[in-house]
């Protein structure tokens, strides 16, 4: 996930918006760490669940990264109220599907799927198995409002 993120991040510029969707433990924040590395921004990149949004300034003169978590937000209006500089930053919104309307006319939608429900032995998977090194399916689409 980090290597994919680095490839994505190396091509991002100010004004780019990425919406990340996937279940808990799918790798959304791990992908974002790779994107941050590709952009050359200051870390560490951690899940912004409790602060809602973090800004990581560029170390190489490029666009800063805004990393937001919209899980606890109800609408695009609440996300807009954060006053995120989507024009001057590369912006990633975890759990942002349906909540970025009006921020940009075009954005990248990245969905990460991971196996869930059963362990390798066929038993129900336990919560501590969420970060297993299982293959992920990543779907990347360009969305136009």
Coordinates of C-alpha atoms in Angstrom, one line a residue:
X1 CA 0.0 0.0 0.0
X2 CA 2.8 2.4 0.8
X3 CA 4.6 1.8 -2.5
X4 CA 1.3 2.4 -4.4
X5 CA 0.8 5.6 -2.3
X6 CA 4.3 6.8 -3.2
X7 CA 3.6 6.4 -6.9
X8 CA 0.3 8.3 -6.5
X9 CA 1.9 11.0 -4.3
X10 CA 4.7 11.7 -6.8
X11 CA 2.1 12.9 -9.3
X12 CA -0.1 15.0 -7.1
X13 CA -0.2 18.8 -7.2
X14 CA -2.0 21.5 -5.2
X15 CA -5.7 21.3 -5.9
X16 CA -5.9 17.5 -6.2
X17 CA -8.5 15.7 -4.0
X18 CA -8.5 12.1 -3.1
X19 CA -11.4 10.3 -1.4
X20 CA -10.4 7.0 0.4
X21 CA -13.0 4.4 1.1
X22 CA -12.6 1.0 2.7
X23 CA -13.3 -0.9 5.9
X24 CA -11.4 -0.5 9.2
X25 CA -7.9 -1.9 8.7
X26 CA -8.1 -1.8 4.9
X27 CA -5.0 0.4 4.6
X28 CA -6.3 3.9 4.1
X29 CA -3.8 5.5 6.4
X30 CA -1.0 3.3 5.2
X31 CA -1.8 4.4 1.6
X32 CA -1.8 8.0 2.8
X33 CA 1.7 7.5 4.4
X34 CA 3.0 6.4 1.0
X35 CA 1.3 9.4 -0.7
X36 CA 2.9 11.7 1.9
X37 CA 6.3 10.1 1.1
X38 CA 5.7 10.6 -2.7
X39 CA 4.8 14.3 -2.1
X40 CA 7.8 14.8 0.2
X41 CA 5.9 16.2 3.2
X42 CA 6.7 16.3 6.9
X43 CA 5.4 13.4 8.9
X44 CA 4.5 11.4 10.8
X45 CA 1.3 10.6 9.0
X46 CA -1.2 9.2 11.5
X47 CA -5.0 8.6 11.3
X48 CA -6.7 12.0 11.9
X49 CA -9.8 10.4 13.5
X50 CA -9.8 12.5 16.6
X51 CA -8.4 15.8 15.2
X52 CA -10.4 15.4 12.0
X53 CA -7.7 17.1 9.8
X54 CA -3.9 17.5 9.8
X55 CA -1.8 19.5 7.5
X56 CA 1.7 18.2 6.6
X57 CA 3.9 20.9 5.0
X58 CA 6.1 20.2 2.1
X59 CA 9.8 19.5 2.7
X60 CA 10.7 19.9 -1.0
X61 CA 8.8 23.1 -2.1
X62 CA 5.7 21.3 -3.3
X63 CA 2.1 21.2 -2.2
X64 CA 1.4 20.5 1.4
X65 CA -0.8 17.5 2.3
X66 CA -4.1 17.9 4.1
X67 CA -5.2 14.5 5.6
X68 CA -8.8 14.6 6.8
X69 CA -11.1 11.9 8.3
X70 CA -14.7 12.5 7.6
X71 CA -16.0 9.5 9.6
X72 CA -17.6 11.6 12.3
X73 CA -18.9 14.3 9.9
X74 CA -22.4 14.2 8.5
X75 CA -22.1 16.3 5.3
X76 CA -20.1 18.2 2.8
X77 CA -21.0 21.3 4.7
X78 CA -19.3 20.1 7.9
X79 CA -16.2 19.2 5.9
X80 CA -16.3 22.6 4.2
X81 CA -16.5 24.2 7.7
X82 CA -13.0 22.9 8.5
X83 CA -11.8 25.6 6.0
X84 CA -9.3 23.2 4.4
X85 CA -7.2 24.8 1.6
X86 CA -8.2 22.4 -1.2
X87 CA -6.8 24.8 -3.8
X88 CA -3.4 25.1 -2.3
X89 CA -3.0 21.6 -1.0
X90 CA -3.2 18.0 -2.1
X91 CA -6.1 16.8 0.0
X92 CA -7.0 13.3 1.2
X93 CA -10.3 12.6 2.8
X94 CA -10.8 9.2 4.5
X95 CA -14.4 8.1 4.7
X96 CA -15.2 11.0 2.4
X97 CA -17.5 9.4 -0.1
X98 CA -20.6 11.6 -0.4
X99 CA -19.0 14.3 1.8
X100 CA -16.8 16.1 -0.7
X101 CA -19.5 17.5 -3.0
X102 CA -18.8 21.2 -3.7
X103 CA -15.1 21.0 -2.6
X104 CA -13.9 20.2 -6.2
X105 CA -15.5 19.5 -9.5
X106 CA -13.2 16.5 -10.1
X107 CA -11.5 14.2 -7.7
X108 CA -9.9 10.7 -7.4
X109 CA -12.0 8.0 -5.6
X110 CA -9.9 5.2 -4.3
X111 CA -11.6 2.2 -2.8
X112 CA -9.6 -0.4 -0.8
X113 CA -11.2 -3.8 -0.2
X114 CA -9.7 -6.4 2.1
X115 CA -10.8 -9.9 3.0
X116 CA -13.1 -9.8 6.1
X117 CA -15.2 -12.1 8.1
X118 CA -13.2 -15.3 8.1
X119 CA -9.7 -16.2 9.2
X120 CA -7.4 -18.5 7.1
X121 CA -8.6 -21.5 9.1
X122 CA -12.2 -20.7 8.3
X123 CA -13.2 -19.4 11.7
X124 CA -14.6 -16.0 12.3
X125 CA -11.9 -13.4 12.1
X126 CA -11.1 -11.7 15.4
X127 CA -10.6 -7.9 15.7
X128 CA -6.8 -8.3 16.3
X129 CA -6.6 -9.8 12.8
X130 CA -7.7 -6.6 11.1
X131 CA -4.1 -5.8 10.1
X132 CA -3.2 -9.1 8.6
X133 CA -1.0 -8.9 5.6
X134 CA -3.8 -10.0 3.3
X135 CA -4.1 -9.0 -0.3
X136 CA -6.1 -5.8 -1.0
X137 CA -8.1 -4.9 -4.1
X138 CA -7.7 -1.2 -5.0
X139 CA -10.0 0.5 -7.4
X140 CA -9.1 4.0 -8.6
X141 CA -11.6 6.1 -10.4
X142 CA -11.8 9.8 -11.6
X143 CA -15.0 11.3 -10.4
X144 CA -16.7 14.4 -12.0
X145 CA -19.4 16.2 -10.0

